[in-house]
mmCIF file of C-alpha atoms in Angstrom:
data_model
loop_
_atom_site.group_PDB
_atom_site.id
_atom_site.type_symbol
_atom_site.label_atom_id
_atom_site.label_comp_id
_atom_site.label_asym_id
_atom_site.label_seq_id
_atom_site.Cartn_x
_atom_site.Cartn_y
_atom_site.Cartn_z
ATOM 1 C CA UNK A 1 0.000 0.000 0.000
ATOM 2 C CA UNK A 2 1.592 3.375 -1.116
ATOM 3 C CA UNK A 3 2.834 5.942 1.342
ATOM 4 C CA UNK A 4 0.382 8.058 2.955
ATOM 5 C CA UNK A 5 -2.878 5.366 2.128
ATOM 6 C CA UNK A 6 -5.094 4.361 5.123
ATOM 7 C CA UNK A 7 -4.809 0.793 6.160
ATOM 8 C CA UNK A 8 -8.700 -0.414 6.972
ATOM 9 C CA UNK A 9 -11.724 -0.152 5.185
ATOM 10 C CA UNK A 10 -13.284 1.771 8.141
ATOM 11 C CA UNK A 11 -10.459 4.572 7.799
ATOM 12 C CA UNK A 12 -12.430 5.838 4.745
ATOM 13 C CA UNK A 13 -15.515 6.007 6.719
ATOM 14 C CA UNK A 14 -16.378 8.880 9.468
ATOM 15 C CA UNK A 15 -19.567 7.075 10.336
ATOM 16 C CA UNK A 16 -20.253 2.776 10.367
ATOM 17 C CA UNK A 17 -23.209 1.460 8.567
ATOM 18 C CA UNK A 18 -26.346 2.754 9.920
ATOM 19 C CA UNK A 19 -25.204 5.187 12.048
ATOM 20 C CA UNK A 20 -24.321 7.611 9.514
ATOM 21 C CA UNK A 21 -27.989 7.947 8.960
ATOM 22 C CA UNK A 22 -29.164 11.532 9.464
ATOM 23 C CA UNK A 23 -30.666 11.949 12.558
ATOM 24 C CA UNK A 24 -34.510 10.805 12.339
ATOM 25 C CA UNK A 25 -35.662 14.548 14.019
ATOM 26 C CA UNK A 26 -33.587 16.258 11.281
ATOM 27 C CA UNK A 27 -34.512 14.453 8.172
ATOM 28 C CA UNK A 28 -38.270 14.661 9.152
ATOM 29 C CA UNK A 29 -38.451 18.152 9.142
ATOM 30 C CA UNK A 30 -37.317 18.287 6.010
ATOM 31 C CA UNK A 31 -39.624 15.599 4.465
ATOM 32 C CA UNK A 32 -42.314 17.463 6.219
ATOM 33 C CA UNK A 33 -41.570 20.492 3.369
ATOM 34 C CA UNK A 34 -42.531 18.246 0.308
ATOM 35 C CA UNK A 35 -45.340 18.121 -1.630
ATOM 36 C CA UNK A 36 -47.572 15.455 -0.723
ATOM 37 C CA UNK A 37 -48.120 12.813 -3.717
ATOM 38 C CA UNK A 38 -51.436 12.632 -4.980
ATOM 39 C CA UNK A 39 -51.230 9.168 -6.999
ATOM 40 C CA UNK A 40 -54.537 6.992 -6.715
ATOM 41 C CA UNK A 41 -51.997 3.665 -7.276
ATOM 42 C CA UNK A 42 -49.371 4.906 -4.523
ATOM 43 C CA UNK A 43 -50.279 2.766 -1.986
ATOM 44 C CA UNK A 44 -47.119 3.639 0.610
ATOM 45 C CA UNK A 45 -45.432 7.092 -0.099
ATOM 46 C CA UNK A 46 -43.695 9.175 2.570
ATOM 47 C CA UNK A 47 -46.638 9.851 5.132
ATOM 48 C CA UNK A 48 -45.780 6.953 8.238
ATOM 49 C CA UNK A 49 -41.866 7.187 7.111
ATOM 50 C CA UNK A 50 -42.126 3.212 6.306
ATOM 51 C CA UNK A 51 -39.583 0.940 4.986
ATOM 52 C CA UNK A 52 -39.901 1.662 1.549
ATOM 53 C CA UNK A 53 -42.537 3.157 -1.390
ATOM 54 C CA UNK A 54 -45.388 0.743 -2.889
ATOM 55 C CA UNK A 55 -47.206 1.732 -6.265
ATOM 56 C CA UNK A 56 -50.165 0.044 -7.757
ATOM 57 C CA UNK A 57 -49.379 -1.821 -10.900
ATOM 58 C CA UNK A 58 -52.742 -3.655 -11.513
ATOM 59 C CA UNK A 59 -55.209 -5.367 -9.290
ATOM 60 C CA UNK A 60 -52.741 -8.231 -8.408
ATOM 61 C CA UNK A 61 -49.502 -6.635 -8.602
ATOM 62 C CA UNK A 62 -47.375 -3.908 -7.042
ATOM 63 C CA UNK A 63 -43.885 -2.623 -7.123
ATOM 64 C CA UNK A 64 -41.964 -2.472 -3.709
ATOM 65 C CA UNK A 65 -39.559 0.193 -4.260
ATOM 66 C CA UNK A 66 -36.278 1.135 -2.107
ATOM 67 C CA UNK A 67 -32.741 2.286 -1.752
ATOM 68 C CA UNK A 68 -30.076 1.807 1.023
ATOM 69 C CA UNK A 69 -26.340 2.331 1.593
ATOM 70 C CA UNK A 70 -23.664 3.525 3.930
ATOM 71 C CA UNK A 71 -19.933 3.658 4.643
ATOM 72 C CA UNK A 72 -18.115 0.281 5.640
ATOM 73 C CA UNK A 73 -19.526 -1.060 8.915
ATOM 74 C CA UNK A 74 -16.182 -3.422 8.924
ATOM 75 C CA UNK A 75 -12.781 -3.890 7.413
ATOM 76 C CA UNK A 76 -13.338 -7.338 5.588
ATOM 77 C CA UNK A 77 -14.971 -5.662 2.283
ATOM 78 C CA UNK A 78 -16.419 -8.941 0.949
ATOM 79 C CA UNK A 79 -18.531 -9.024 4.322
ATOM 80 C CA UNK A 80 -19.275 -5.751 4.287
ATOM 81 C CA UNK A 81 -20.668 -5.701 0.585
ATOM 82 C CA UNK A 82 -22.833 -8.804 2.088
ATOM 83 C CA UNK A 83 -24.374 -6.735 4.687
ATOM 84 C CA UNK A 84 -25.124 -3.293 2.795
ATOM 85 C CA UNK A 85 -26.973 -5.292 0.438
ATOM 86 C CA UNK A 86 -28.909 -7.633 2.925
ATOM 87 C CA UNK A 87 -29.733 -3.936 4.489
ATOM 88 C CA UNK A 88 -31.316 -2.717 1.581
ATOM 89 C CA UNK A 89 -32.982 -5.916 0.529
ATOM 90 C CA UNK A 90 -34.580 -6.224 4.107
ATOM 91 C CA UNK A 91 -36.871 -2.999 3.115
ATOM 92 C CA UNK A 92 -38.670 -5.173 0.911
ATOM 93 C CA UNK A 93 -38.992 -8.015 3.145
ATOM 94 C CA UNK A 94 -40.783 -5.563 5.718
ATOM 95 C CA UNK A 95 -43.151 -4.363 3.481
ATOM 96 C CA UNK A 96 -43.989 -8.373 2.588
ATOM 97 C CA UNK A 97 -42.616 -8.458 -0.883
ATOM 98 C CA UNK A 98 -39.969 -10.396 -3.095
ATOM 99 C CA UNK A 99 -36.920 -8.555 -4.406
ATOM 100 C CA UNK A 100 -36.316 -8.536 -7.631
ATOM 101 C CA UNK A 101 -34.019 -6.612 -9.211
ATOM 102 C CA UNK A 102 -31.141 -4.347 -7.568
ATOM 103 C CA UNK A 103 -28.749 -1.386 -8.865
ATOM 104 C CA UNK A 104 -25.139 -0.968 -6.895
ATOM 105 C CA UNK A 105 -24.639 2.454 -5.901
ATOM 106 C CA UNK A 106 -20.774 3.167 -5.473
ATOM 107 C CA UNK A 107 -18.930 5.650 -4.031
ATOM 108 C CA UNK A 108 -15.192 4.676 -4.139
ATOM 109 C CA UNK A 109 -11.588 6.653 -4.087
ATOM 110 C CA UNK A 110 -10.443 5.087 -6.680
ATOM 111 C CA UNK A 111 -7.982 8.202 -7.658
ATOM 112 C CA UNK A 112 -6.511 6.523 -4.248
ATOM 113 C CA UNK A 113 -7.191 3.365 -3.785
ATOM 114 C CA UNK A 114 -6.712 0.189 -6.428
ATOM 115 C CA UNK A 115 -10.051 -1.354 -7.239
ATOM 116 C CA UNK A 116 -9.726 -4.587 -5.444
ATOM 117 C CA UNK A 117 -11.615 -3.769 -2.275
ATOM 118 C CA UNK A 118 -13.910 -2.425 -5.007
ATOM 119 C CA UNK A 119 -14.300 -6.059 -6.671
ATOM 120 C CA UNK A 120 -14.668 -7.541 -2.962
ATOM 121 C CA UNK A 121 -17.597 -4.851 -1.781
ATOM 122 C CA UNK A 122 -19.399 -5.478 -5.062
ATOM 123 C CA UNK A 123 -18.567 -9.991 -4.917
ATOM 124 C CA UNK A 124 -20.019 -9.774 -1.406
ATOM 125 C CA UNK A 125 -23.608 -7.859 -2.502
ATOM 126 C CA UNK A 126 -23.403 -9.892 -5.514
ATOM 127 C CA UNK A 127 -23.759 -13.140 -3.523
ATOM 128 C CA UNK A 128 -26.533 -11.427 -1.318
ATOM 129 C CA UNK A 129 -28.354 -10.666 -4.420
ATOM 130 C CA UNK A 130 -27.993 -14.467 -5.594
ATOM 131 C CA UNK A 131 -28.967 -15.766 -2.520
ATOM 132 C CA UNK A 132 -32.053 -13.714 -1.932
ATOM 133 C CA UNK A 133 -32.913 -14.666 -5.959
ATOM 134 C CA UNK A 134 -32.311 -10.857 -6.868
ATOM 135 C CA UNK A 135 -30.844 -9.804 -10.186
ATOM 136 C CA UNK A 136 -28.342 -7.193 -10.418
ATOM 137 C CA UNK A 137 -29.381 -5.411 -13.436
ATOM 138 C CA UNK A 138 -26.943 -2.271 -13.556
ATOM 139 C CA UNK A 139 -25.307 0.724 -11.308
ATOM 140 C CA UNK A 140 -24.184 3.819 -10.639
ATOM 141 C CA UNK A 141 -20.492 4.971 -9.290
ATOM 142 C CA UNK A 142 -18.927 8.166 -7.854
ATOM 143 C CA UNK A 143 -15.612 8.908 -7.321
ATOM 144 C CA UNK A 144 -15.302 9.935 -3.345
ATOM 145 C CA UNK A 145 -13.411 10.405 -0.325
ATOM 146 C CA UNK A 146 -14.935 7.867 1.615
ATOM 147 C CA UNK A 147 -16.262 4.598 0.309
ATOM 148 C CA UNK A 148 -19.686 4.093 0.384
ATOM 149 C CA UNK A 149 -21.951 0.994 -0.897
ATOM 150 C CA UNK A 150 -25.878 -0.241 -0.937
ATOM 151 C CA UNK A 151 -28.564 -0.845 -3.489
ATOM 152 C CA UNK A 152 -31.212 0.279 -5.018
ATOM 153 C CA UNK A 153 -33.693 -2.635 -4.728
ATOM 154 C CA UNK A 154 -37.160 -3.279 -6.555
ATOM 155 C CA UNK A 155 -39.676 -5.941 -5.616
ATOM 156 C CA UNK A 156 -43.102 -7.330 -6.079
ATOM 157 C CA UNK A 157 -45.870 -7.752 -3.366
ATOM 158 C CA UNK A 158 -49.793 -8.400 -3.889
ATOM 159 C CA UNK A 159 -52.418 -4.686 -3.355
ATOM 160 C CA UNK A 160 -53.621 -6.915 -0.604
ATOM 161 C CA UNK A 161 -51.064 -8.251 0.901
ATOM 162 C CA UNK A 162 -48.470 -5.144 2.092
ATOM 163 C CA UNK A 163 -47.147 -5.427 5.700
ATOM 164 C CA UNK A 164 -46.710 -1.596 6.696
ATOM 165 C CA UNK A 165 -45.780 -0.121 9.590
ATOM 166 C CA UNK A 166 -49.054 1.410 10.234
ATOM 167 C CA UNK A 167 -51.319 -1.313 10.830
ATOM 168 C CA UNK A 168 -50.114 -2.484 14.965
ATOM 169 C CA UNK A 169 -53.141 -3.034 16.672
ATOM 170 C CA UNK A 170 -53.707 -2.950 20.117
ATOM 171 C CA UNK A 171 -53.912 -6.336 21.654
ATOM 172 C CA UNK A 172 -51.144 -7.381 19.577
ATOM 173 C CA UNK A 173 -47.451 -8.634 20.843
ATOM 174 C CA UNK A 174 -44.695 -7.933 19.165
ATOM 175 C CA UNK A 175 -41.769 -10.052 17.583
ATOM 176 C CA UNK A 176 -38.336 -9.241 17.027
ATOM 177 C CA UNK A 177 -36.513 -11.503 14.966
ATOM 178 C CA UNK A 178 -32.477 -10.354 14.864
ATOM 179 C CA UNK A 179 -30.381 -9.678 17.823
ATOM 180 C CA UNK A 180 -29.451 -5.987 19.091
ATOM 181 C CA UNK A 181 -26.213 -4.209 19.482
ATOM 182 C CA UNK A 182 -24.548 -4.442 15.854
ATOM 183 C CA UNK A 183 -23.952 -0.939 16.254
ATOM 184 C CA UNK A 184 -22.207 -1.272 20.123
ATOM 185 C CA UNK A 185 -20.225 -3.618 18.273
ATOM 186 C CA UNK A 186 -18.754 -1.770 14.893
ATOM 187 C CA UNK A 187 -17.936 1.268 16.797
ATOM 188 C CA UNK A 188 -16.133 -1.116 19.764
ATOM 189 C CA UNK A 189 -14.581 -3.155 16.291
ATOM 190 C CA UNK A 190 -13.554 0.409 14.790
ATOM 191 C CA UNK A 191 -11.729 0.765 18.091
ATOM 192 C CA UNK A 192 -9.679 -2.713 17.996
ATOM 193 C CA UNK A 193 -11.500 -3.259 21.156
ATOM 194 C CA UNK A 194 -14.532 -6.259 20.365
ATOM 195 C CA UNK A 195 -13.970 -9.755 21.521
ATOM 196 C CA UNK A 196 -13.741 -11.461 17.761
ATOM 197 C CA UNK A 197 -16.418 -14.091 18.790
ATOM 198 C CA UNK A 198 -18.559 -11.012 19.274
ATOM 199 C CA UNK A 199 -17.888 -9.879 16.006
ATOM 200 C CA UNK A 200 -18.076 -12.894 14.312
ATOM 201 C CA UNK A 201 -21.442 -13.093 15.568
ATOM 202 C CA UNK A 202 -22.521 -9.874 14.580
ATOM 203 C CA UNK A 203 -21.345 -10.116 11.228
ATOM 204 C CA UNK A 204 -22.980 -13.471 11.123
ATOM 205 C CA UNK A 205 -26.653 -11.683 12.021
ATOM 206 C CA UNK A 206 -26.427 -8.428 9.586
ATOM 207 C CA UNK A 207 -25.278 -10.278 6.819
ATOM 208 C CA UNK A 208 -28.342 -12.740 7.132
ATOM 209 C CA UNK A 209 -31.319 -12.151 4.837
ATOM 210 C CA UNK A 210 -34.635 -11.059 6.585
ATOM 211 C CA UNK A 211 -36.800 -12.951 3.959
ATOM 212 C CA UNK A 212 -37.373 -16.090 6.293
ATOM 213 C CA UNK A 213 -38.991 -13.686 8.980
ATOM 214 C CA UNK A 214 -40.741 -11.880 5.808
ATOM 215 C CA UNK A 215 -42.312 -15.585 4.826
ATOM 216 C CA UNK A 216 -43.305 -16.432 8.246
ATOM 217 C CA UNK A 217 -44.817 -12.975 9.151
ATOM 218 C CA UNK A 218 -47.061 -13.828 5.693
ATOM 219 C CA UNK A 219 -47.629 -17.017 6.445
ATOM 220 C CA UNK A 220 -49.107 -15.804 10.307
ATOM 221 C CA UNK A 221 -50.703 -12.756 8.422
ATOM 222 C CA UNK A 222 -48.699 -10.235 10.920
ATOM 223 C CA UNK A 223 -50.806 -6.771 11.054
ATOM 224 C CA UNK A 224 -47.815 -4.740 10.855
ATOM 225 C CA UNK A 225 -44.011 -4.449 10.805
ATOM 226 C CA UNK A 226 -40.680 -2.624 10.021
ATOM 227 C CA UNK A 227 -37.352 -3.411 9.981
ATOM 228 C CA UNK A 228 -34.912 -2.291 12.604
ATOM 229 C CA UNK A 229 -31.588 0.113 11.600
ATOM 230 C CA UNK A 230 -29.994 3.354 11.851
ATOM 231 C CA UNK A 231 -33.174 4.553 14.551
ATOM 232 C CA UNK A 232 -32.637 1.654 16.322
ATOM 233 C CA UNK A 233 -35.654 -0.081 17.884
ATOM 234 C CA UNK A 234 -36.248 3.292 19.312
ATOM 235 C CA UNK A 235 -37.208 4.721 16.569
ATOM 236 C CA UNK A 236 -38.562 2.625 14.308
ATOM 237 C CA UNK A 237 -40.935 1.805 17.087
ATOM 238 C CA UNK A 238 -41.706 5.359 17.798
ATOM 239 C CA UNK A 239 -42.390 5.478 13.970
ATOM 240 C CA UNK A 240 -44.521 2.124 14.371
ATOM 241 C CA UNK A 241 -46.207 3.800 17.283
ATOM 242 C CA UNK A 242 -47.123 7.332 15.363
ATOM 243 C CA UNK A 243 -48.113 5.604 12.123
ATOM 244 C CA UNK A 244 -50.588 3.385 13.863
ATOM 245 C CA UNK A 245 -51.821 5.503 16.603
ATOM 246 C CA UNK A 246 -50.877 3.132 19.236
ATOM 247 C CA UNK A 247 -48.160 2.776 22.404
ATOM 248 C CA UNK A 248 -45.528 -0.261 22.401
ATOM 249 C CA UNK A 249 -44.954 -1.518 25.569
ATOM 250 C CA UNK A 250 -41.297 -2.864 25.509
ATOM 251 C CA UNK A 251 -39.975 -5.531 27.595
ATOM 252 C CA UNK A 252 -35.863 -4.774 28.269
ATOM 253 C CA UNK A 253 -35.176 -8.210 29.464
ATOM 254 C CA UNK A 254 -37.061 -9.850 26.643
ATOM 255 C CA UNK A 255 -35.229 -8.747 23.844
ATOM 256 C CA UNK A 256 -32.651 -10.582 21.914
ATOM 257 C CA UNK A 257 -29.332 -9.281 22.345
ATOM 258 C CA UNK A 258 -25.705 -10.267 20.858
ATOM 259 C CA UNK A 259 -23.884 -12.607 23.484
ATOM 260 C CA UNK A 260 -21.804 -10.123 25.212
ATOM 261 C CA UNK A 261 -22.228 -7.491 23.972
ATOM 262 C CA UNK A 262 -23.909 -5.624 26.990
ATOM 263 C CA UNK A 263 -19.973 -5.299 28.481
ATOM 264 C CA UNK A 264 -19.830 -2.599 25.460
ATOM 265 C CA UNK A 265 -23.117 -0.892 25.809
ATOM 266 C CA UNK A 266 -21.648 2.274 27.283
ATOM 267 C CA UNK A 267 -19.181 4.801 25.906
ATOM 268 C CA UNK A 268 -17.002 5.105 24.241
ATOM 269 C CA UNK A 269 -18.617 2.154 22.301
ATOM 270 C CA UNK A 270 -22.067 4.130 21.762
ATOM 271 C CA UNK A 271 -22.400 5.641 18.405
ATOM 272 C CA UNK A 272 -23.526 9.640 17.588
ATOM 273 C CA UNK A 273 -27.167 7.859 15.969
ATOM 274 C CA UNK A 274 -27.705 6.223 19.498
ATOM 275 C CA UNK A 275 -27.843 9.672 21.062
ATOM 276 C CA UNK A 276 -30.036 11.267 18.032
ATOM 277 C CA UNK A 277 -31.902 8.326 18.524
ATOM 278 C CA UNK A 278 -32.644 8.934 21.803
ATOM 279 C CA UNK A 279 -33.454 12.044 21.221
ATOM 280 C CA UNK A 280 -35.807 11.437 18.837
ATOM 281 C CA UNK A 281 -37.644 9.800 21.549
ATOM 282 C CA UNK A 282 -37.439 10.775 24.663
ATOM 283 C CA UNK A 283 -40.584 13.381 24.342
ATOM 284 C CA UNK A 284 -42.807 10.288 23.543
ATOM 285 C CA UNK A 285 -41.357 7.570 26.131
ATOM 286 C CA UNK A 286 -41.962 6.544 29.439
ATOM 287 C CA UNK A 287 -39.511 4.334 31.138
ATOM 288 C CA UNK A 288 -40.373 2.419 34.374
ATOM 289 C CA UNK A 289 -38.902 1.082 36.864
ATOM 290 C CA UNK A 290 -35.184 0.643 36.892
ATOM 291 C CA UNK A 291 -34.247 -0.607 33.707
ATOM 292 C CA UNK A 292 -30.736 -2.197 33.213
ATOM 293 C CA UNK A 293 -28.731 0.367 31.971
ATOM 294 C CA UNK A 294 -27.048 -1.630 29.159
ATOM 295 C CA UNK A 295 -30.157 -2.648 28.007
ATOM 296 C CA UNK A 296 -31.401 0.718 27.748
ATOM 297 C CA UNK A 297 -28.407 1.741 25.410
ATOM 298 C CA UNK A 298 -29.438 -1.215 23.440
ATOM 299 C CA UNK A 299 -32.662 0.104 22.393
ATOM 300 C CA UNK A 300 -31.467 2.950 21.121
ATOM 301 C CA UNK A 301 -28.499 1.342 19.628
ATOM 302 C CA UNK A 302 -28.653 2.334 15.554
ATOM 303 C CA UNK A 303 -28.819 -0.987 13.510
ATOM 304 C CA UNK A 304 -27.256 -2.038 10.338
ATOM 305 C CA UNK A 305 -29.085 -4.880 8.755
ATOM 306 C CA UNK A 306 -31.339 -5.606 11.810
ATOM 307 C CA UNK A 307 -33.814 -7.532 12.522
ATOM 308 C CA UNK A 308 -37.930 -7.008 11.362
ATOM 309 C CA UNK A 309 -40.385 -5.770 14.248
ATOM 310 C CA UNK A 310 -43.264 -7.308 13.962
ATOM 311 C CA UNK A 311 -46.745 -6.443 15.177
ATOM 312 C CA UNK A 312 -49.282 -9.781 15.151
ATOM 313 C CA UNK A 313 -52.418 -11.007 16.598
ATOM 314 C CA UNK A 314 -51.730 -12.482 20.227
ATOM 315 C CA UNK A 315 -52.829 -16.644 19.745
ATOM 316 C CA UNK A 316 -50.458 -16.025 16.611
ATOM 317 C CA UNK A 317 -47.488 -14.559 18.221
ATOM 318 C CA UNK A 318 -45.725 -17.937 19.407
ATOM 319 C CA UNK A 319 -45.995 -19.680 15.968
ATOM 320 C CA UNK A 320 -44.585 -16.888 14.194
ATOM 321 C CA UNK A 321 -42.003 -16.890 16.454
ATOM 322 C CA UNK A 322 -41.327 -20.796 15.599
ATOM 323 C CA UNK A 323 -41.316 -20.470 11.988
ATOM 324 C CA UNK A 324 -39.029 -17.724 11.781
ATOM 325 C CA UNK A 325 -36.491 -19.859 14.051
ATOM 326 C CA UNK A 326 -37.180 -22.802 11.616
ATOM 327 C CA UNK A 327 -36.339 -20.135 8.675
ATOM 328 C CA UNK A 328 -33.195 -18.978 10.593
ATOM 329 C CA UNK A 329 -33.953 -16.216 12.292
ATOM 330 C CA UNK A 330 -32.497 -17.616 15.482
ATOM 331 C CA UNK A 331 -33.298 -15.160 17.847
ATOM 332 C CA UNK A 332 -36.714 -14.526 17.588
ATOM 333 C CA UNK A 333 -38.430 -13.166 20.346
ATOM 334 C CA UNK A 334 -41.496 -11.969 21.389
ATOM 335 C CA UNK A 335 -40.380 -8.701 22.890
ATOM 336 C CA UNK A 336 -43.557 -6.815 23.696
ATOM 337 C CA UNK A 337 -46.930 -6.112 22.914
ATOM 338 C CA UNK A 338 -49.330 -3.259 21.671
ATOM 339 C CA UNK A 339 -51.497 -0.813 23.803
ATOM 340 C CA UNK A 340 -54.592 1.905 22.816
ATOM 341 C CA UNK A 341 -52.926 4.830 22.467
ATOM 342 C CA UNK A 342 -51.387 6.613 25.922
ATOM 343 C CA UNK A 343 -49.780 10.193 26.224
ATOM 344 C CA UNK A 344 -46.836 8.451 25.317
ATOM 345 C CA UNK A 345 -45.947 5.885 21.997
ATOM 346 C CA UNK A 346 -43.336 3.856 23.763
ATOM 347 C CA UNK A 347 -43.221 2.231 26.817
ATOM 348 C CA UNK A 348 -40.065 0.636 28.115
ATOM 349 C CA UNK A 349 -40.305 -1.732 31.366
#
């Protein structure tokens, strides 16, 4: 490597994964100065902030539109093209579609840099893409200073059948179905100071593919989920909460964390997002009792490639949470459940 070049993948990123995310307060004030879309066939535009857009092809068919990406979350650049694209893919799986077709989007100094961690970012989203039965059909690159890479992905789903976030009702539990703390764990990584079976297993769980939790949350006929990233479960439930007009009651010990990774949850391992992200929140939440502390950090903790949240009908809630086990999603949980609407939208216990 020539004189002068940064050694890691990470050095050409300020911000890991997720966490570069704008913070959620910022970025809705400015959505909150468009135009609203007045499209009979857009079923799912910008109003609830959900996953990703859906537009009305025909009576049995709808696209399931979307587009993700971020700077390297970690330094092996084959894994990390494997995650950014199971990040962007798993905004179709929450709405309850099927990817089918992706564009790379590349930022890259290659004025710097030679173009083999290039070839690796794009070999790792390529095998994503296969896995998940996506086509790569094209792409766009930029020539930056820090290396960025995600997709632009475009799937099918049934009028009928969209999952949004906007549909919890109350009465309903809800499932988790990936582990917390990727972000406790990239930052801690970034720092040469995470235990590598830690990492391993974080790596493992964003690089996995949300569509067996998408198949089993169909197959249940969940109500209503999102998936969980850069606004951690935070906000993405506050979002959950809003759009549906309902308060999530959270249960701290109940949810699903990586195996020791609550020796990390507390600075310097917390990234900028988780304090946006609490932020974000802490107007709308209610906290009782005395929570664990590393716990706490964990739900605002900003995600890359997390897990769905899923809102679904109570005498359902256990057999979801089998077949998306059975599908690979390991940690499922059932991590809460939904309440009529209170003064606040989250409630954390």
């Amino acid at each position: 490597m020539a004189a002068g070049m940064k050694s890691r993948l990470s050095d050409y990123a300020s911000c890991a994964g997720c966490a570069a995310k704008i913070a959620p307060q910022t970025i809705t004030m400015v959505l909150n100065q468009l135009p609203t879309a007045r499209d009979p066939n857009l079923i799912v535009g910008l109003e609830t902030h959900d996953d990703a857009g859906v537009y009305r092809l025909s009576d049995e068919l709808a696209l399931v539109q979307t587009v993700d990406f971020f700077p390297p979350v970690i330094n092996d650049p084959y894994i990390y093209g494997q995650i950014a694209a199971a990040n962007a893919l798993s905004d179709v799986y929450a709405m309850g579609g099927v990817p089918k077709t992706a564009l790379n989007l590349v930022c890259y100094p290659d004025n710097e840099l030679s173009l083999e961690w290039l070839g690796q970012i794009l070999a790792g989203g390529a095998e994503r893409c296969l896995a998940s039965g996506t086509a790569i059909v094209g792409g766009h690159t930029i020539r930056d200073a820090e290396i960025k890479f995600g997709l632009a992905v475009t799937g099918v789903v049934h009028p009928n059948r969209v999952v949004t976030n906007a549909s919890a009702r109350p009465g309903d539990r809800l499932v988790l179905t990936k582990p917390l703390g990727t972000g406790v764990v990239t930052t801690a990584h970034k720092k040469d100071a995470c235990p590598p079976e830690l990492f391993r297993a974080a790596c493992d769980s964003m690089s996995a593919l949300n569509a067996g939790a998408s198949a089993a949350m169909l197959a249940e006929e969940a109500h209503a989920a999102t998936d969980i990233t850069g606004f951690g479960l935070a906000g993405h439930g506050r979002e959950m909460a809003d759009g549906s007009g309902v308060t999530l009651r959270i249960e701290l010990e109940a949810l699903p964390v990586l195996p020791g990774v609550e020796e990390l949850a507390r600075p310097p391992y917390l990234t900028r997002a988780s304090k946006t992200n609490r932020e974000y929140v802490q107007e709308t939440l209610e906290i009782r009792g005395s929570p664990n502390s590393a716990r706490l950090e964990l739900f605002f903790d900003a995600q890359t490639s997390g897990g769905l949240l899923i809102s679904i009908a109570p005498h359902r809630a256990e057999r979801l949470v089998e077949r998306a086990r059975k599908s690979g999603a390991a940690a499922a949980s059932i991590v809460g459940e939904v309440l009529p609407r209170q003064r606040v939208a989250l409630i954390v216990e």
